[in-house]
PDB file of C-alpha atoms in Angstrom:
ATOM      1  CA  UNK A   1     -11.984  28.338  16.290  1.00 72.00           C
ATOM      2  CA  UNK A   2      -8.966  30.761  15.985  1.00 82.00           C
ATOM      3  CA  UNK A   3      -5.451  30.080  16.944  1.00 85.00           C
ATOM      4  CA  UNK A   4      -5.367  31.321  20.607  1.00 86.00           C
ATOM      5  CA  UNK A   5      -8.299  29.183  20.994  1.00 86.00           C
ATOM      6  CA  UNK A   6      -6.992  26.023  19.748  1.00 89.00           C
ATOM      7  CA  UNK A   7      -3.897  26.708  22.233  1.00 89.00           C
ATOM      8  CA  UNK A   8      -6.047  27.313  25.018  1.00 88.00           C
ATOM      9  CA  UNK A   9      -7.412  23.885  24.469  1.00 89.00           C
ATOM     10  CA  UNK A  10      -4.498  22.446  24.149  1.00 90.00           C
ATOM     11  CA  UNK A  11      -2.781  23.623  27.073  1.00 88.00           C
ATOM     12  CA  UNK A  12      -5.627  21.768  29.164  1.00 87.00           C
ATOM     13  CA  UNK A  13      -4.729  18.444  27.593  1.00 89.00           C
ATOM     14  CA  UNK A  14      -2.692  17.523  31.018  1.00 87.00           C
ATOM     15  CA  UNK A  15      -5.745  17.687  32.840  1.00 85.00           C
ATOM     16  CA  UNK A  16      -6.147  14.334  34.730  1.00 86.00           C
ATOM     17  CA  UNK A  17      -9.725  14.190  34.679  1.00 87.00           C
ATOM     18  CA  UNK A  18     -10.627  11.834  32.081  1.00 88.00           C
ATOM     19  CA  UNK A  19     -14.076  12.935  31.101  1.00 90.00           C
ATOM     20  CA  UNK A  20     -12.590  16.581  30.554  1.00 90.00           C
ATOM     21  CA  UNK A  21      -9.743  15.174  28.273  1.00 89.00           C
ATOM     22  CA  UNK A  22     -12.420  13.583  26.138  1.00 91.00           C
ATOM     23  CA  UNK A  23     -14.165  16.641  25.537  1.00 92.00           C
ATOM     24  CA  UNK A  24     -11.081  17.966  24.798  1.00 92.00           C
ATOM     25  CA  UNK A  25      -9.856  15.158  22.381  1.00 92.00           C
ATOM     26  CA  UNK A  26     -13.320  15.505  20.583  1.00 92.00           C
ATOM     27  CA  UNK A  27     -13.201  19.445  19.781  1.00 92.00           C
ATOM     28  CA  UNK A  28      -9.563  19.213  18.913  1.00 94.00           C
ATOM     29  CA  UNK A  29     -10.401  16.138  16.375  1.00 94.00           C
ATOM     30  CA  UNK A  30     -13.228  17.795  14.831  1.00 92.00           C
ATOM     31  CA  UNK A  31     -10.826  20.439  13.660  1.00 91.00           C
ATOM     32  CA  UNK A  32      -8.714  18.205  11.589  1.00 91.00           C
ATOM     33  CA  UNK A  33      -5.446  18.566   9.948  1.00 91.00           C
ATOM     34  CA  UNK A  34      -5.657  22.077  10.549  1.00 90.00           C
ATOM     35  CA  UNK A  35      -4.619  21.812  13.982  1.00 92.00           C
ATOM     36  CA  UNK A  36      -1.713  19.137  13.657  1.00 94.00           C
ATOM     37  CA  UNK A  37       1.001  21.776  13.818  1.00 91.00           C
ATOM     38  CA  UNK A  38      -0.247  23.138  16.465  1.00 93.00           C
ATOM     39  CA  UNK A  39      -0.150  20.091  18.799  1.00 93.00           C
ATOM     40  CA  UNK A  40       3.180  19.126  17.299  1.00 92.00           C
ATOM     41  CA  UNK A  41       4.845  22.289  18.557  1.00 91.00           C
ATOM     42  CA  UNK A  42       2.806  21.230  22.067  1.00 91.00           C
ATOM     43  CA  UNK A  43       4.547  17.967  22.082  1.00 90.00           C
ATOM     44  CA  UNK A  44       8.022  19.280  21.302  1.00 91.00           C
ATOM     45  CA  UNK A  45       7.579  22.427  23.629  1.00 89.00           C
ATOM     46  CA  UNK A  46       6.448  20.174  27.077  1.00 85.00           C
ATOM     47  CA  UNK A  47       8.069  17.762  28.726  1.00 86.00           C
ATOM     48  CA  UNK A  48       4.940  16.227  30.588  1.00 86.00           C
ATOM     49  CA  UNK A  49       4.569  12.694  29.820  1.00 90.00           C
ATOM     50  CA  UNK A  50       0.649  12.337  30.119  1.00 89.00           C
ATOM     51  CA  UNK A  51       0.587  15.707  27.513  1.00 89.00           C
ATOM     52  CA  UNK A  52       2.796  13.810  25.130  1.00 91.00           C
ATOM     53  CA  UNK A  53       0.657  10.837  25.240  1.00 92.00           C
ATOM     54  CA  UNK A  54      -2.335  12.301  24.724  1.00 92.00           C
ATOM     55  CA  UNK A  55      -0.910  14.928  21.773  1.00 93.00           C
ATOM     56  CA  UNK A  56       0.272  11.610  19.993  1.00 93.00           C
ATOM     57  CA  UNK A  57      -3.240   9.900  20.510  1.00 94.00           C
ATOM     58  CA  UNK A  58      -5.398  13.062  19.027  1.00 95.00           C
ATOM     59  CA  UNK A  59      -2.411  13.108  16.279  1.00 95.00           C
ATOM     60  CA  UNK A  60      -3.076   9.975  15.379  1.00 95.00           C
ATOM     61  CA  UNK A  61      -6.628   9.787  14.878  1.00 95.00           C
ATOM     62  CA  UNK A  62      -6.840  13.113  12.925  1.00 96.00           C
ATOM     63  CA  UNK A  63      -4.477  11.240  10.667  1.00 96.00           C
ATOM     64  CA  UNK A  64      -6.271   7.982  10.510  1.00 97.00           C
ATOM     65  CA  UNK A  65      -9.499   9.796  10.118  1.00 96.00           C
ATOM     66  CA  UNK A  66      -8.163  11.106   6.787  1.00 96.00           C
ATOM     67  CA  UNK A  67      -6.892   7.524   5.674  1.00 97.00           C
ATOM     68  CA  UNK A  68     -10.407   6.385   6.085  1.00 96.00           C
ATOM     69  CA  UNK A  69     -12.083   9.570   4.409  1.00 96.00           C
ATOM     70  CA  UNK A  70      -9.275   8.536   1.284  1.00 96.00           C
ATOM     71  CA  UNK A  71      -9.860   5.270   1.033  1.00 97.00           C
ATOM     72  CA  UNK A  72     -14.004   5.491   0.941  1.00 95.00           C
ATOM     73  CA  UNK A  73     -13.717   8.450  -1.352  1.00 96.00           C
ATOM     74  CA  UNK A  74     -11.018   6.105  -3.547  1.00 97.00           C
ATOM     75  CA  UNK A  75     -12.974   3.220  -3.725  1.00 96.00           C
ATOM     76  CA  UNK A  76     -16.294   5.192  -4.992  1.00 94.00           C
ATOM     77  CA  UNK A  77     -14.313   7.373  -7.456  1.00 93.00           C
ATOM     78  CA  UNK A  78     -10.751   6.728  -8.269  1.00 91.00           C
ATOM     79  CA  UNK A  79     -10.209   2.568  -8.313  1.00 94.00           C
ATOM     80  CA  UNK A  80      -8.902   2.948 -11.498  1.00 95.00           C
ATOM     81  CA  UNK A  81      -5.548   4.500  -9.827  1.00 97.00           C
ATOM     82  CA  UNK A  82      -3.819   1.736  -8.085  1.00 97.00           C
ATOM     83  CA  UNK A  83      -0.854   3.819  -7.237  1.00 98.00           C
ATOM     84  CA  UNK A  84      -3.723   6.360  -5.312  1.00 97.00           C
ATOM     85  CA  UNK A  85      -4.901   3.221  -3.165  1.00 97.00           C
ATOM     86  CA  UNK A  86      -1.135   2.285  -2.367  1.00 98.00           C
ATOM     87  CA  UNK A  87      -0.151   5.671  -1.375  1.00 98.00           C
ATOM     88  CA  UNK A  88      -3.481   5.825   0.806  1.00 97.00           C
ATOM     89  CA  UNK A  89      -2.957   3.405   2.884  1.00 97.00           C
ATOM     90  CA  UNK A  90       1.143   4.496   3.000  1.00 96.00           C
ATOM     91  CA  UNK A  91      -0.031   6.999   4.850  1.00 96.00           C
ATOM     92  CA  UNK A  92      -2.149   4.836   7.474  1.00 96.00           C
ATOM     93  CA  UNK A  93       2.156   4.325   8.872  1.00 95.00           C
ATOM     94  CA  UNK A  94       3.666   6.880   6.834  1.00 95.00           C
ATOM     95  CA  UNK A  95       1.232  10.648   7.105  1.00 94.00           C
ATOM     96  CA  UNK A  96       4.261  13.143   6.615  1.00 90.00           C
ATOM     97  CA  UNK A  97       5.712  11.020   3.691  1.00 90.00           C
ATOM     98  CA  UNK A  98       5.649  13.327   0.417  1.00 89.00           C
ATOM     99  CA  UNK A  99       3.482  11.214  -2.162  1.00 93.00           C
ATOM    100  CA  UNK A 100       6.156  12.701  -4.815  1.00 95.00           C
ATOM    101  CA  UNK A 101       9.103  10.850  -3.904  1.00 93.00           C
ATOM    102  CA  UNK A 102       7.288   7.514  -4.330  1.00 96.00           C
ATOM    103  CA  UNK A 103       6.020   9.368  -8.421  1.00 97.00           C
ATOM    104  CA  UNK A 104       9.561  10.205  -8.886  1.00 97.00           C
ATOM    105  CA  UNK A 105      11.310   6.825  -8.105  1.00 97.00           C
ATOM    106  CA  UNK A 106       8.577   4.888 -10.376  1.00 98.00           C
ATOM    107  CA  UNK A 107       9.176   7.005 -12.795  1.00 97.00           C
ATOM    108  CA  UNK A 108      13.002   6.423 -12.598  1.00 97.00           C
ATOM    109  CA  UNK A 109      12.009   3.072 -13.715  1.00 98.00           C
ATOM    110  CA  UNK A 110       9.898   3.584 -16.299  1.00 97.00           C
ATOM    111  CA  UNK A 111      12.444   5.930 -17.710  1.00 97.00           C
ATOM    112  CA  UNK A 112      15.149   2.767 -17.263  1.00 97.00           C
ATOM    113  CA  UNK A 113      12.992   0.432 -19.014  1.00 97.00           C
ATOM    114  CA  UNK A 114      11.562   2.777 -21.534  1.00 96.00           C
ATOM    115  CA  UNK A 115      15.544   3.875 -22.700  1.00 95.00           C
ATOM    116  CA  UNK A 116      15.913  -0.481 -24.097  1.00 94.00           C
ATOM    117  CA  UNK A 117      12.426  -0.470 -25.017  1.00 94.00           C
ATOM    118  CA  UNK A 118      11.933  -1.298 -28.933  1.00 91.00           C
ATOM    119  CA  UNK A 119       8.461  -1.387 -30.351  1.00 85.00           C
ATOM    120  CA  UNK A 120       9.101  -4.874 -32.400  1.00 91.00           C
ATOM    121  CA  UNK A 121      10.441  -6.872 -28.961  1.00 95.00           C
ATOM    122  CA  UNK A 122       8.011 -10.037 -27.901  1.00 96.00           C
ATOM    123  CA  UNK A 123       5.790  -9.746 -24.514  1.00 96.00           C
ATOM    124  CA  UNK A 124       8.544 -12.563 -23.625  1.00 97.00           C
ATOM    125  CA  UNK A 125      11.259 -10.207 -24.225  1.00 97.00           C
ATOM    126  CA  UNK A 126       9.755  -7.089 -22.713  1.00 97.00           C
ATOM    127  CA  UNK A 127       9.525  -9.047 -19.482  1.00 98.00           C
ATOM    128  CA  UNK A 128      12.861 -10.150 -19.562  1.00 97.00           C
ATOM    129  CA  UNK A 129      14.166  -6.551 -20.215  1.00 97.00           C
ATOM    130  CA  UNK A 130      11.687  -5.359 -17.251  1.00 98.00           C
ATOM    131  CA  UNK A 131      13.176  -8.413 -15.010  1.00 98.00           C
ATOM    132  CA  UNK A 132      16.487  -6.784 -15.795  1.00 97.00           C
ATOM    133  CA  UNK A 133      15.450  -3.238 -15.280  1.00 97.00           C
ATOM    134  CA  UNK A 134      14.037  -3.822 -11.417  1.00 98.00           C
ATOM    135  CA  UNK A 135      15.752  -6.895 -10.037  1.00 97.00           C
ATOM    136  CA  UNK A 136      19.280  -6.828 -11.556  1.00 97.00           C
ATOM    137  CA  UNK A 137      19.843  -3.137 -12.131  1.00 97.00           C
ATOM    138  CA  UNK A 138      17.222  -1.511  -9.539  1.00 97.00           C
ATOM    139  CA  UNK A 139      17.847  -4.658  -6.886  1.00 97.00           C
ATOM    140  CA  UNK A 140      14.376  -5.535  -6.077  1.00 97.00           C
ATOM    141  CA  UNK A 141      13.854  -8.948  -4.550  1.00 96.00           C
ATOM    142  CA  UNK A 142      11.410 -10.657  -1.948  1.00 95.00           C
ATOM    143  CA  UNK A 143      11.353 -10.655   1.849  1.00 95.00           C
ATOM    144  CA  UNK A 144      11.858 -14.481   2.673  1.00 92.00           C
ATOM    145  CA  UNK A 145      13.958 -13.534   5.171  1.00 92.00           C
ATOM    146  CA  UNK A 146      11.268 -11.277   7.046  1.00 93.00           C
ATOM    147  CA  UNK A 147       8.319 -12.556   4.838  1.00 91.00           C
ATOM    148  CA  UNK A 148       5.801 -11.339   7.615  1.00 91.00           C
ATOM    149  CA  UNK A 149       7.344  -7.907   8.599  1.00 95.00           C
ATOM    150  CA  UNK A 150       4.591  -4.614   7.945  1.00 96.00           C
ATOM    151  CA  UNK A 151       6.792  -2.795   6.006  1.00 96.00           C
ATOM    152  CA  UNK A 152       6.715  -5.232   2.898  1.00 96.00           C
ATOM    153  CA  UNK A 153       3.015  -3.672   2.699  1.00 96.00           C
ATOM    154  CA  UNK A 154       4.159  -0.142   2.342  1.00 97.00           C
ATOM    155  CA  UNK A 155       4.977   0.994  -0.693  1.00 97.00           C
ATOM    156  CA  UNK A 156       7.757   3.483   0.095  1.00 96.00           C
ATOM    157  CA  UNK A 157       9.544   1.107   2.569  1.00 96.00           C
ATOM    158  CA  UNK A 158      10.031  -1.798  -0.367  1.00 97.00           C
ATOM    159  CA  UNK A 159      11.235   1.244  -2.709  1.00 97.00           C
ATOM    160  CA  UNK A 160      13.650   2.188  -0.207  1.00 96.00           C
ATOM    161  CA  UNK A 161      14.491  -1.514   1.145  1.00 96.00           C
ATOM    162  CA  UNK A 162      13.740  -2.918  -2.374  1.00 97.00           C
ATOM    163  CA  UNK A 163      12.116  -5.951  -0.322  1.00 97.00           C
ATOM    164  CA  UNK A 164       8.991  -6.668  -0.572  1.00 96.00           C
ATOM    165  CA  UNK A 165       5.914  -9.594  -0.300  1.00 96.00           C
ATOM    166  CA  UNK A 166       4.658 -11.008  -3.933  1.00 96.00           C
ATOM    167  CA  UNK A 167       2.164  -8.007  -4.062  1.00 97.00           C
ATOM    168  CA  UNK A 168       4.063  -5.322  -3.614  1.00 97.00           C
ATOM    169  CA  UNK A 169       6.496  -6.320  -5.756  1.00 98.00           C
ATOM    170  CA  UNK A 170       3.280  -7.430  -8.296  1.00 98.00           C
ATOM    171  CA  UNK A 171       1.844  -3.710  -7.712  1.00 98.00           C
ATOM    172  CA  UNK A 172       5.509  -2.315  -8.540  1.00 98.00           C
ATOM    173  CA  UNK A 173       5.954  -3.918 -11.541  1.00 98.00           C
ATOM    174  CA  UNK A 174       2.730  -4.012 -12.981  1.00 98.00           C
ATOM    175  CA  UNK A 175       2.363   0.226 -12.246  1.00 98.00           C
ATOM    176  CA  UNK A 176       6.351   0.288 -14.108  1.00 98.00           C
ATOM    177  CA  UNK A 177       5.124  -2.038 -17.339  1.00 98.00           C
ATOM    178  CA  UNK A 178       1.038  -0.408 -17.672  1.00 97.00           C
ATOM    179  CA  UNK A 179       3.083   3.207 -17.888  1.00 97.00           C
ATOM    180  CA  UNK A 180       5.209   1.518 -20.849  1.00 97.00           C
ATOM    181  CA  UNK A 181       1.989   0.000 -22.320  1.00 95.00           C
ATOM    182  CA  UNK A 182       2.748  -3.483 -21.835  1.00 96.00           C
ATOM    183  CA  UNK A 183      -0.422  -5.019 -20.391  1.00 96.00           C
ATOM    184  CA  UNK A 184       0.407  -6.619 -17.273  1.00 97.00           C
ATOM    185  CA  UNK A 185      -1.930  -6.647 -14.470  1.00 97.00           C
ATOM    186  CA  UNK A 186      -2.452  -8.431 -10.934  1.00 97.00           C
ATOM    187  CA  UNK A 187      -4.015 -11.757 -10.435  1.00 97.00           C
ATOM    188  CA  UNK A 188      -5.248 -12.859  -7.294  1.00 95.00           C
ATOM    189  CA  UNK A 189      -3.750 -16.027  -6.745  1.00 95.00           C
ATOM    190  CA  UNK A 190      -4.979 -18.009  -3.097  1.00 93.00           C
ATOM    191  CA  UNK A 191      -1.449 -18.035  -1.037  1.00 91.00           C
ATOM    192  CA  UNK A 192       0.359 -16.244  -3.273  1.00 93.00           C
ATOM    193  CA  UNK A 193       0.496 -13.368  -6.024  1.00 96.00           C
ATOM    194  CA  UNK A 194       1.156 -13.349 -10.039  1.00 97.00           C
ATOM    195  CA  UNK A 195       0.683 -11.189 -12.765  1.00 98.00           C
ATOM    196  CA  UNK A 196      -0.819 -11.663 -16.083  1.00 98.00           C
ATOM    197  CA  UNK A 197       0.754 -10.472 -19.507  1.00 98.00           C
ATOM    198  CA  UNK A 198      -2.585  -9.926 -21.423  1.00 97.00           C
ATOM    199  CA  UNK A 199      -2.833 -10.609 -25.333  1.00 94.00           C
ATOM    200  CA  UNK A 200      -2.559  -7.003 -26.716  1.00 85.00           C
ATOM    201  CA  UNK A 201      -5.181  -7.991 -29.881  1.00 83.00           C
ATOM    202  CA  UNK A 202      -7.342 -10.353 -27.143  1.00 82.00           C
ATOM    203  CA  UNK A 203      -7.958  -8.759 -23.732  1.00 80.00           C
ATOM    204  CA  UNK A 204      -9.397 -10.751 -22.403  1.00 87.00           C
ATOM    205  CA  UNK A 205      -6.654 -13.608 -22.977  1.00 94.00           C
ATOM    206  CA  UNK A 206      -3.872 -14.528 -20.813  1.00 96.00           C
ATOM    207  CA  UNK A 207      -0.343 -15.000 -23.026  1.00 97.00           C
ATOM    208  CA  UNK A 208       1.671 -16.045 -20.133  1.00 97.00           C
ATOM    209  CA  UNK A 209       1.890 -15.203 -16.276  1.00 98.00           C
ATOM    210  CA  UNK A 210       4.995 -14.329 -14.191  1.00 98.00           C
ATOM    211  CA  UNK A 211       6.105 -15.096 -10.990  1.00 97.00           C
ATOM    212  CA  UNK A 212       7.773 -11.209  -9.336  1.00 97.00           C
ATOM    213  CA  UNK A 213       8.561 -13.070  -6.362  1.00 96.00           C
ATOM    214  CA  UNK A 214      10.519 -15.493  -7.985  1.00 95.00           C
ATOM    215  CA  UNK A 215      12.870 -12.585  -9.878  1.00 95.00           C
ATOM    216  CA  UNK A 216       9.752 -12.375 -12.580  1.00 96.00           C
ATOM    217  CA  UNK A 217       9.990 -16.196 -13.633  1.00 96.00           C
ATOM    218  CA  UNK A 218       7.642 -16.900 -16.515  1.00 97.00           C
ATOM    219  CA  UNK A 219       4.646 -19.180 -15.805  1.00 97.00           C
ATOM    220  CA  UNK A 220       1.995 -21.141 -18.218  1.00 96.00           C
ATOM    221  CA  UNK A 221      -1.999 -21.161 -17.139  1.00 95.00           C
ATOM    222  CA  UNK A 222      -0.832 -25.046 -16.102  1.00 96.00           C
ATOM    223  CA  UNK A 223       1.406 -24.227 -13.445  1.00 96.00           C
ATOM    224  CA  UNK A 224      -1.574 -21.970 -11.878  1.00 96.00           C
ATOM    225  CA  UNK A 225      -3.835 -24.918 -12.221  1.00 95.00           C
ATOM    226  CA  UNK A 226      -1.191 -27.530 -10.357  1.00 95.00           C
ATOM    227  CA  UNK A 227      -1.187 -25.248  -7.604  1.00 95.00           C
ATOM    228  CA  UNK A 228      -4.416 -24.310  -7.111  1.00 96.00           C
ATOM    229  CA  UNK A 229      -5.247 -28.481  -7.041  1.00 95.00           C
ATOM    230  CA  UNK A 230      -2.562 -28.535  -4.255  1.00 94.00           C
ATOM    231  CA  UNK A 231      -4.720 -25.941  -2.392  1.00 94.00           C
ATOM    232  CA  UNK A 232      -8.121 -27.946  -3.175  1.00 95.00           C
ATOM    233  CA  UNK A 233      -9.158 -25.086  -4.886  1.00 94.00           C
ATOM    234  CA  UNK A 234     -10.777 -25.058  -8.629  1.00 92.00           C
ATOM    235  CA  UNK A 235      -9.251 -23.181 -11.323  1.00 90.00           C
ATOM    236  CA  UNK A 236     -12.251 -20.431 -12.139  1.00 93.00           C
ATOM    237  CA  UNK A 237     -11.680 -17.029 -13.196  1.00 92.00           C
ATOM    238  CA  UNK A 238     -11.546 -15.408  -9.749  1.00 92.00           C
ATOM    239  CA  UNK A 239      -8.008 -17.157  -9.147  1.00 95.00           C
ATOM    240  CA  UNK A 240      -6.795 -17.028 -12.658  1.00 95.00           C
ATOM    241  CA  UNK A 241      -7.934 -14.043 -14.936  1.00 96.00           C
ATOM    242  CA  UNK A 242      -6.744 -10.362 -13.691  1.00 96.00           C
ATOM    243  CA  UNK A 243      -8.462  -8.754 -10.955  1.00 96.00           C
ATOM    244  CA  UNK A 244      -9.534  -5.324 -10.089  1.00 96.00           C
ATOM    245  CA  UNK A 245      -7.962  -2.570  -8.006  1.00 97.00           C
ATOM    246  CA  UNK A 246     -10.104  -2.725  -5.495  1.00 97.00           C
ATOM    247  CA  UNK A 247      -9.335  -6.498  -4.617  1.00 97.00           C
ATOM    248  CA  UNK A 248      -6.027  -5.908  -4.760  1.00 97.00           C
ATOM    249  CA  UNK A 249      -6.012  -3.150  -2.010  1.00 98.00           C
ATOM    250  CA  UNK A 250      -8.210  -5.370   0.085  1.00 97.00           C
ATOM    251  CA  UNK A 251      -5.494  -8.091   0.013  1.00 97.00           C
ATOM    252  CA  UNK A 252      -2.730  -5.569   0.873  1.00 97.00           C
ATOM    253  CA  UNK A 253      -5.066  -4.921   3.910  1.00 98.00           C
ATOM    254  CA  UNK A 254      -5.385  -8.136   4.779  1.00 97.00           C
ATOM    255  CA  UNK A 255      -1.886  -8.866   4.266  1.00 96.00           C
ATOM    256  CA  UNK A 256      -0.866  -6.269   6.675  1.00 97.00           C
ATOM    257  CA  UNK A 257      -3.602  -7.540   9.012  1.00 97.00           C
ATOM    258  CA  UNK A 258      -1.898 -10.570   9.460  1.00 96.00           C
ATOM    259  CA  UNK A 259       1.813  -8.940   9.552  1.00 96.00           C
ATOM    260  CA  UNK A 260       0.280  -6.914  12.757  1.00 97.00           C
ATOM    261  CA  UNK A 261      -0.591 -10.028  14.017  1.00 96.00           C
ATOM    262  CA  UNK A 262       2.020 -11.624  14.005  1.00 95.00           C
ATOM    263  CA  UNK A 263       3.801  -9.140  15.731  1.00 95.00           C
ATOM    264  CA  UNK A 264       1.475  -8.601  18.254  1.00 96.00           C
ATOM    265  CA  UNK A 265       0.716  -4.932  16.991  1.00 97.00           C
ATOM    266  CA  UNK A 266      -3.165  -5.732  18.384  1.00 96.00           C
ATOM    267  CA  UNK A 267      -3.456  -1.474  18.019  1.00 95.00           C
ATOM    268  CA  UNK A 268      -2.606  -1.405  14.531  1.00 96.00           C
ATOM    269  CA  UNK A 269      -3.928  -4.571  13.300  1.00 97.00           C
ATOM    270  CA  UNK A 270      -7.680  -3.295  14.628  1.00 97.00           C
ATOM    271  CA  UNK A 271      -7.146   0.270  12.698  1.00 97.00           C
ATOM    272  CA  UNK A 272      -6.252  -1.713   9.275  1.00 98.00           C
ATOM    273  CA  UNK A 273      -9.086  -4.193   9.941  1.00 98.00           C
ATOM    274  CA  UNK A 274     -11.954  -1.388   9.932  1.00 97.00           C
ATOM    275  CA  UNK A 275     -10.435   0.261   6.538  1.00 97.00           C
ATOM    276  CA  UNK A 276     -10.402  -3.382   5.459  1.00 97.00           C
ATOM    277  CA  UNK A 277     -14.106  -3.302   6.754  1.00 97.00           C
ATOM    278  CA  UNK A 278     -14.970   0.229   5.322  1.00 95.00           C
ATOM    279  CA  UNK A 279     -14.207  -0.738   2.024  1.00 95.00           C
ATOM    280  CA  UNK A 280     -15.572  -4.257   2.120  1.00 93.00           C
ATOM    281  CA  UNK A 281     -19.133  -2.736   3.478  1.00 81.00           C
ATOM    282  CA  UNK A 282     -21.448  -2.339   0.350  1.00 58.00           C
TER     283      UNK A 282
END
């Protein structure tokens, strides 16, 4: 369909039968991004409310349509890029947001760290130079304030904010430390999120686990095990070892699930539940 014909379409989006606008909606969806700037300038151009509406509706589900095509194509080829997942569903709230800028200010902090990085420090002492690096220096901290609020879930709000839930601010500082080579990686924790500083000669062995919430306080395997017993819950592997990309995108969905709900953002909490359910179908 050439440009004049996508206009023409367009131009009949104020028609107020509803069973036209559908098959108008449809065509103009099937064409995809493609067609985005062309609506925009519709938007900007008329001043008819029901037009605006409806240009914001199809804009929206082009987009989404794309977050959904992402995320299925991430989870079957590219779970090994955490940062990919985060900046996929950053675009769910977030589709004209340059993926660079988010690149750029992680690896600001990689550079920060990397400057007082010395090869013979402890893993105890590379945290506590990476605690330095992104809470004192950088200003990260968590959201207890707005604990529940959607944006803690984005990853280029709690760069810009620097607020954040537990995993965000787990993702952030795990993606700074595994581009340094220190081997810290995301543990899903019922209630809460931790990280685990792996043995560099062992794995598969947990040296110690920290707390990014918390300003990166240092935690033993005990403390876990106290808190899951406060929960009812047994201390397996699932709640204590490191976990896999995938699960960890699943609980930013689900995190952001809830933060919708809570603000009554029924919409938006529906979208995020079927990528939730897209990636959770086998």
């Amino acid at each position: 369909m050439n440009e004049q014909e996508l206009k023409a379409l367009i131009s009949l989006l104020d028609d107020p039968d509803n069973e036209i606008y559908q098959e108008l909606e449809e065509k103009l969806i099937t064409c995809g991004p493609d067609v985005i700037p062309l609506l925009e300038h519709s938007w900007e151009t008329s001043f008819d409310i029901l037009l605006q509406g409806r240009v914001e509706q199809i804009i929206h589900k082009i987009q989404f349509n794309e977050v959904k095509t992402d995320l299925q194509l991430w989870k079957i080829s590219n779970q090994e890029d955490l940062l990919e997942g985060l900046l996929i569903i950053n675009r769910y709230q977030y589709p004209n947001l340059a993926d660079e800028e988010i690149h750029t200010k992680l690896a600001e902090l990689r550079r920060d760290a990397w400057y007082y990085l010395m090869y013979e420090m402890s893993p105890i002492e590379k945290i506590k130079l990476l605690n330095n690096v992104l809470f004192q220096e950088f200003g990260l901290s968590g959201n207890a304030s707005d604990y529940h609020a959607p944006q803690n879930s984005f990853i280029n709000k709690v760069l810009e904010t620097k607020k954040g839930n537990p995993i965000s601010l787990a993702c952030i500082y795990s993606l700074v430390a595994q581009r340094l080579d220190i081997p810290v990686y995301g543990v899903n924790l019922p209630k809460h999120f931790v990280l685990a500083y792996m043995k560099e000669d062992a794995p598969d062995e947990v040296l110690f686990y920290i707390n990014v919430f918390n300003r990166g306080q240092i935690m033993r395997e005990s403390d876990l095990i106290s808190f899951l017993h406060q929960l009812n819950l047994p201390a397996s592997d699932e709640f204590i070892k490191p976990c896999d990309n995938l699960s960890i995108i699943k609980r930013v969905l689900r995190n952001l699930i809830s933060a919708y709900n809570h603000i009554d953002n029924i919409e938006k909490r529906d979208d995020v539940q079927l990528l939730l359910d897209l990636i959770e179908a086998t």
